PDB file of C-alpha atoms in Angstrom:
ATOM      1  CA  MET A  15      -0.444  25.846  -0.331  1.00  0.00           C
ATOM      2  CA  GLU A  16       0.985  22.768   1.127  1.00  0.00           C
ATOM      3  CA  SER A  17       0.685  19.671  -1.162  1.00  0.00           C
ATOM      4  CA  VAL A  18      -1.073  16.562   0.151  1.00  0.00           C
ATOM      5  CA  LYS A  19       1.031  13.627   1.439  1.00  0.00           C
ATOM      6  CA  ALA A  20       0.596  10.647  -0.424  1.00  0.00           C
ATOM      7  CA  ALA A  21       0.962   7.190   1.310  1.00  0.00           C
ATOM      8  CA  TYR A  22       1.375   3.742  -0.100  1.00  0.00           C
ATOM      9  CA  LEU A  23      -0.784   0.994   1.335  1.00  0.00           C
ATOM     10  CA  ASP A  24       1.326  -2.244   1.212  1.00  0.00           C
ATOM     11  CA  THR A  25      -0.746  -5.497   0.889  1.00  0.00           C
ATOM     12  CA  ASN A  26      -0.504  -6.416   4.435  1.00  0.00           C
ATOM     13  CA  ALA A  27      -1.956  -3.114   5.277  1.00  0.00           C
ATOM     14  CA  ILE A  28      -4.941  -3.575   3.171  1.00  0.00           C
ATOM     15  CA  ILE A  29      -5.692  -7.109   4.940  1.00  0.00           C
ATOM     16  CA  ARG A  30      -5.266  -5.622   8.258  1.00  0.00           C
ATOM     17  CA  PHE A  31      -7.900  -3.003   7.355  1.00  0.00           C
ATOM     18  CA  ILE A  32     -10.444  -5.267   5.994  1.00  0.00           C
ATOM     19  CA  GLU A  33     -10.079  -8.181   8.324  1.00  0.00           C
ATOM     20  CA  SER A  34      -9.213  -6.549  11.645  1.00  0.00           C
ATOM     21  CA  GLU A  35     -11.150  -3.379  11.863  1.00  0.00           C
ATOM     22  CA  ASP A  36      -8.025  -1.606  12.547  1.00  0.00           C
ATOM     23  CA  ASP A  37      -8.641   2.017  14.151  1.00  0.00           C
ATOM     24  CA  GLY A  38      -5.279   3.400  12.982  1.00  0.00           C
ATOM     25  CA  LEU A  39      -5.962   2.461   9.278  1.00  0.00           C
ATOM     26  CA  LEU A  40      -9.772   3.764   9.765  1.00  0.00           C
ATOM     27  CA  HIS A  41      -8.065   6.989  10.676  1.00  0.00           C
ATOM     28  CA  VAL A  42      -5.490   6.987   7.541  1.00  0.00           C
ATOM     29  CA  PHE A  43      -8.942   6.408   5.322  1.00  0.00           C
ATOM     30  CA  GLU A  44     -10.780   9.037   7.310  1.00  0.00           C
ATOM     31  CA  GLN A  45      -7.861  11.278   6.567  1.00  0.00           C
ATOM     32  CA  ALA A  46      -7.955  10.414   2.755  1.00  0.00           C
ATOM     33  CA  ALA A  47     -11.761  11.077   2.629  1.00  0.00           C
ATOM     34  CA  ALA A  48     -11.218  14.477   4.127  1.00  0.00           C
ATOM     35  CA  GLY A  49      -8.718  15.447   1.275  1.00  0.00           C
ATOM     36  CA  GLN A  50      -5.724  15.323   3.937  1.00  0.00           C
ATOM     37  CA  LEU A  51      -3.816  12.317   2.582  1.00  0.00           C
ATOM     38  CA  ARG A  52      -3.801  10.424  -0.684  1.00  0.00           C
ATOM     39  CA  LEU A  53      -3.739   6.756  -0.615  1.00  0.00           C
ATOM     40  CA  VAL A  54      -2.229   4.491  -3.146  1.00  0.00           C
ATOM     41  CA  THR A  55      -1.994   0.748  -3.908  1.00  0.00           C
ATOM     42  CA  SER A  56      -0.737  -1.459  -6.763  1.00  0.00           C
ATOM     43  CA  GLU A  57      -3.183  -4.033  -8.766  1.00  0.00           C
ATOM     44  CA  LEU A  58      -0.607  -6.406  -7.514  1.00  0.00           C
ATOM     45  CA  THR A  59      -2.570  -6.008  -4.279  1.00  0.00           C
ATOM     46  CA  LEU A  60      -5.516  -7.850  -5.628  1.00  0.00           C
ATOM     47  CA  ALA A  61      -3.484 -10.894  -6.539  1.00  0.00           C
ATOM     48  CA  GLU A  62      -1.854 -11.194  -3.162  1.00  0.00           C
ATOM     49  CA  VAL A  63      -5.009 -10.442  -0.859  1.00  0.00           C
ATOM     50  CA  LEU A  64      -7.050 -12.933  -2.614  1.00  0.00           C
ATOM     51  CA  VAL A  65      -4.916 -15.864  -1.993  1.00  0.00           C
ATOM     52  CA  GLY A  66      -6.027 -16.620   1.567  1.00  0.00           C
ATOM     53  CA  PRO A  67      -9.643 -16.240   0.945  1.00  0.00           C
ATOM     54  CA  LEU A  68      -9.578 -18.520  -1.973  1.00  0.00           C
ATOM     55  CA  LYS A  69      -7.668 -21.145  -0.470  1.00  0.00           C
ATOM     56  CA  ASP A  70     -10.076 -21.126   2.538  1.00  0.00           C
ATOM     57  CA  GLY A  71     -13.127 -21.030   0.053  1.00  0.00           C
ATOM     58  CA  ASP A  72     -14.506 -17.550   1.522  1.00  0.00           C
ATOM     59  CA  ALA A  73     -16.255 -16.146  -1.550  1.00  0.00           C
ATOM     60  CA  ARG A  74     -17.716 -13.561   0.830  1.00  0.00           C
ATOM     61  CA  LEU A  75     -14.285 -12.346   1.606  1.00  0.00           C
ATOM     62  CA  VAL A  76     -13.117 -12.794  -2.178  1.00  0.00           C
ATOM     63  CA  GLU A  77     -16.093 -10.488  -3.018  1.00  0.00           C
ATOM     64  CA  ILE A  78     -15.189  -7.865  -0.226  1.00  0.00           C
ATOM     65  CA  TYR A  79     -11.418  -7.507  -1.730  1.00  0.00           C
ATOM     66  CA  GLU A  80     -12.376  -7.389  -5.244  1.00  0.00           C
ATOM     67  CA  GLY A  81     -15.109  -4.710  -4.410  1.00  0.00           C
ATOM     68  CA  PHE A  82     -12.661  -2.574  -2.409  1.00  0.00           C
ATOM     69  CA  LEU A  83      -9.643  -2.824  -4.946  1.00  0.00           C
ATOM     70  CA  ALA A  84     -12.103  -1.822  -7.738  1.00  0.00           C
ATOM     71  CA  GLY A  85     -11.312   1.692  -7.192  1.00  0.00           C
ATOM     72  CA  GLY A  86     -12.941   4.475  -5.382  1.00  0.00           C
ATOM     73  CA  ALA A  87     -13.291   4.388  -1.318  1.00  0.00           C
ATOM     74  CA  GLY A  88     -10.487   6.823  -1.260  1.00  0.00           C
ATOM     75  CA  LEU A  89      -7.730   4.584  -2.636  1.00  0.00           C
ATOM     76  CA  GLU A  90      -5.933   4.754  -5.832  1.00  0.00           C
ATOM     77  CA  ILE A  91      -5.229   1.557  -7.650  1.00  0.00           C
ATOM     78  CA  ARG A  92      -1.928   1.825  -9.783  1.00  0.00           C
ATOM     79  CA  PRO A  93      -1.539  -0.492 -12.903  1.00  0.00           C
ATOM     80  CA  ILE A  94       1.487  -2.352 -13.296  1.00  0.00           C
ATOM     81  CA  ASP A  95       3.282  -1.046 -16.522  1.00  0.00           C
ATOM     82  CA  ARG A  96       6.185  -0.847 -18.189  1.00  0.00           C
ATOM     83  CA  ALA A  97       7.562   2.043 -16.045  1.00  0.00           C
ATOM     84  CA  VAL A  98       6.738   0.132 -12.720  1.00  0.00           C
ATOM     85  CA  LEU A  99       8.432  -3.055 -14.089  1.00  0.00           C
ATOM     86  CA  ARG A 100      11.664  -0.988 -14.926  1.00  0.00           C
ATOM     87  CA  GLN A 101      11.872   0.654 -11.599  1.00  0.00           C
ATOM     88  CA  SER A 102      11.172  -2.192  -9.573  1.00  0.00           C
ATOM     89  CA  ALA A 103      14.165  -4.104 -11.355  1.00  0.00           C
ATOM     90  CA  GLU A 104      16.155  -1.123 -10.606  1.00  0.00           C
ATOM     91  CA  ILE A 105      15.335  -1.610  -6.775  1.00  0.00           C
ATOM     92  CA  ARG A 106      15.850  -5.406  -7.074  1.00  0.00           C
ATOM     93  CA  ALA A 107      19.372  -4.463  -8.471  1.00  0.00           C
ATOM     94  CA  THR A 108      20.389  -1.753  -5.937  1.00  0.00           C
ATOM     95  CA  LEU A 109      18.462  -2.616  -2.808  1.00  0.00           C
ATOM     96  CA  GLY A 110      17.840  -6.558  -3.278  1.00  0.00           C
ATOM     97  CA  ASN A 111      13.932  -6.568  -2.429  1.00  0.00           C
ATOM     98  CA  LYS A 112      12.330  -9.539  -3.888  1.00  0.00           C
ATOM     99  CA  GLY A 113      10.258  -9.015  -6.999  1.00  0.00           C
ATOM    100  CA  ALA A 114       6.701  -8.391  -5.405  1.00  0.00           C
ATOM    101  CA  ASP A 115       8.068  -6.104  -2.926  1.00  0.00           C
ATOM    102  CA  ALA A 116      10.242  -4.261  -5.551  1.00  0.00           C
ATOM    103  CA  ILE A 117       6.988  -3.770  -7.570  1.00  0.00           C
ATOM    104  CA  HIS A 118       5.160  -2.125  -4.412  1.00  0.00           C
ATOM    105  CA  ILE A 119       8.088   0.132  -3.944  1.00  0.00           C
ATOM    106  CA  ALA A 120       8.416   1.154  -7.227  1.00  0.00           C
ATOM    107  CA  THR A 121       4.517   1.722  -7.749  1.00  0.00           C
ATOM    108  CA  ALA A 122       4.830   4.257  -4.648  1.00  0.00           C
ATOM    109  CA  LEU A 123       7.796   5.830  -5.864  1.00  0.00           C
ATOM    110  CA  LEU A 124       6.240   6.458  -9.199  1.00  0.00           C
ATOM    111  CA  ALA A 125       2.909   7.769  -7.591  1.00  0.00           C
ATOM    112  CA  ASP A 126       4.969  10.291  -5.736  1.00  0.00           C
ATOM    113  CA  CYS A 127       4.202   8.611  -2.058  1.00  0.00           C
ATOM    114  CA  SER A 128       6.716   9.659   0.593  1.00  0.00           C
ATOM    115  CA  ILE A 129       5.062   7.264   3.009  1.00  0.00           C
ATOM    116  CA  LEU A 130       4.891   3.378   2.753  1.00  0.00           C
ATOM    117  CA  LEU A 131       2.454   1.854   5.379  1.00  0.00           C
ATOM    118  CA  SER A 132       3.638  -1.770   5.853  1.00  0.00           C
ATOM    119  CA  SER A 133       4.311  -4.075   8.810  1.00  0.00           C
ATOM    120  CA  ASP A 134       6.946  -5.896   6.567  1.00  0.00           C
ATOM    121  CA  GLN A 135      10.423  -5.249   8.242  1.00  0.00           C
ATOM    122  CA  ARG A 136      12.229  -7.060   5.576  1.00  0.00           C
ATOM    123  CA  LEU A 137      11.644  -4.157   3.068  1.00  0.00           C
ATOM    124  CA  ARG A 138      14.698  -1.856   1.992  1.00  0.00           C
ATOM    125  CA  LEU A 139      13.712   1.290   0.700  1.00  0.00           C
ATOM    126  CA  PRO A 140      15.082   4.210  -0.889  1.00  0.00           C
ATOM    127  CA  SER A 141      15.635   7.447   1.064  1.00  0.00           C
ATOM    128  CA  SER A 142      12.634   9.121  -0.455  1.00  0.00           C
ATOM    129  CA  LEU A 143      10.430   6.619   1.142  1.00  0.00           C
ATOM    130  CA  THR A 144       9.666   6.282   4.917  1.00  0.00           C
ATOM    131  CA  GLN A 145       8.121   3.173   6.057  1.00  0.00           C
ATOM    132  CA  ILE A 146       5.565   3.445   8.802  1.00  0.00           C
ATOM    133  CA  GLY A 147       4.577   0.346  10.891  1.00  0.00           C
ATOM    134  CA  LEU A 148       0.938  -0.791  11.087  1.00  0.00           C
ATOM    135  CA  ASN A 149       1.095  -0.128  14.785  1.00  0.00           C
ATOM    136  CA  HIS A 150       2.298   3.327  14.372  1.00  0.00           C
ATOM    137  CA  VAL A 151       0.032   4.933  11.602  1.00  0.00           C
ATOM    138  CA  ARG A 152      -1.383   7.349  14.302  1.00  0.00           C
ATOM    139  CA  ASP A 153       2.151   8.519  15.400  1.00  0.00           C
ATOM    140  CA  HIS A 154       2.206  11.549  13.100  1.00  0.00           C
ATOM    141  CA  ASP A 155       5.920  12.599  14.368  1.00  0.00           C
ATOM    142  CA  ARG A 156       7.437   9.332  12.612  1.00  0.00           C
ATOM    143  CA  TRP A 157       5.673  10.620   9.402  1.00  0.00           C
ATOM    144  CA  PRO A 158       8.016  12.844   6.799  1.00  0.00           C
TER     145      PRO A 158
END
């Protein structure tokens, strides 16, 4: 039996899904609901997605994000623990990513993700993690 692939959602993927009604990302969540894909993100995502709505005084959007990132909805929220911090330091040392990006990458690796869904072209990833741009989430020949 083939194991279910795990995909990590970067903060920009969550923002796009919530704020843009993106069909490609909706398809990803439908795959997760059908048990065909495991979706993961970090607790750090909450801190990042709330900045804009808090700055804009958009209490409704803050509430939507807090509810969505409380867990469930087919999305596994991983904590930032010592193992993540240690792995992120290695990523920063070897690949040169910034702190928050390294935490996302470390979380993805420790959650056994092989796919990272993100529009951030600055990310430098280890060979075990394949980035899929948000405009290509339905293009399954790009997926490992």
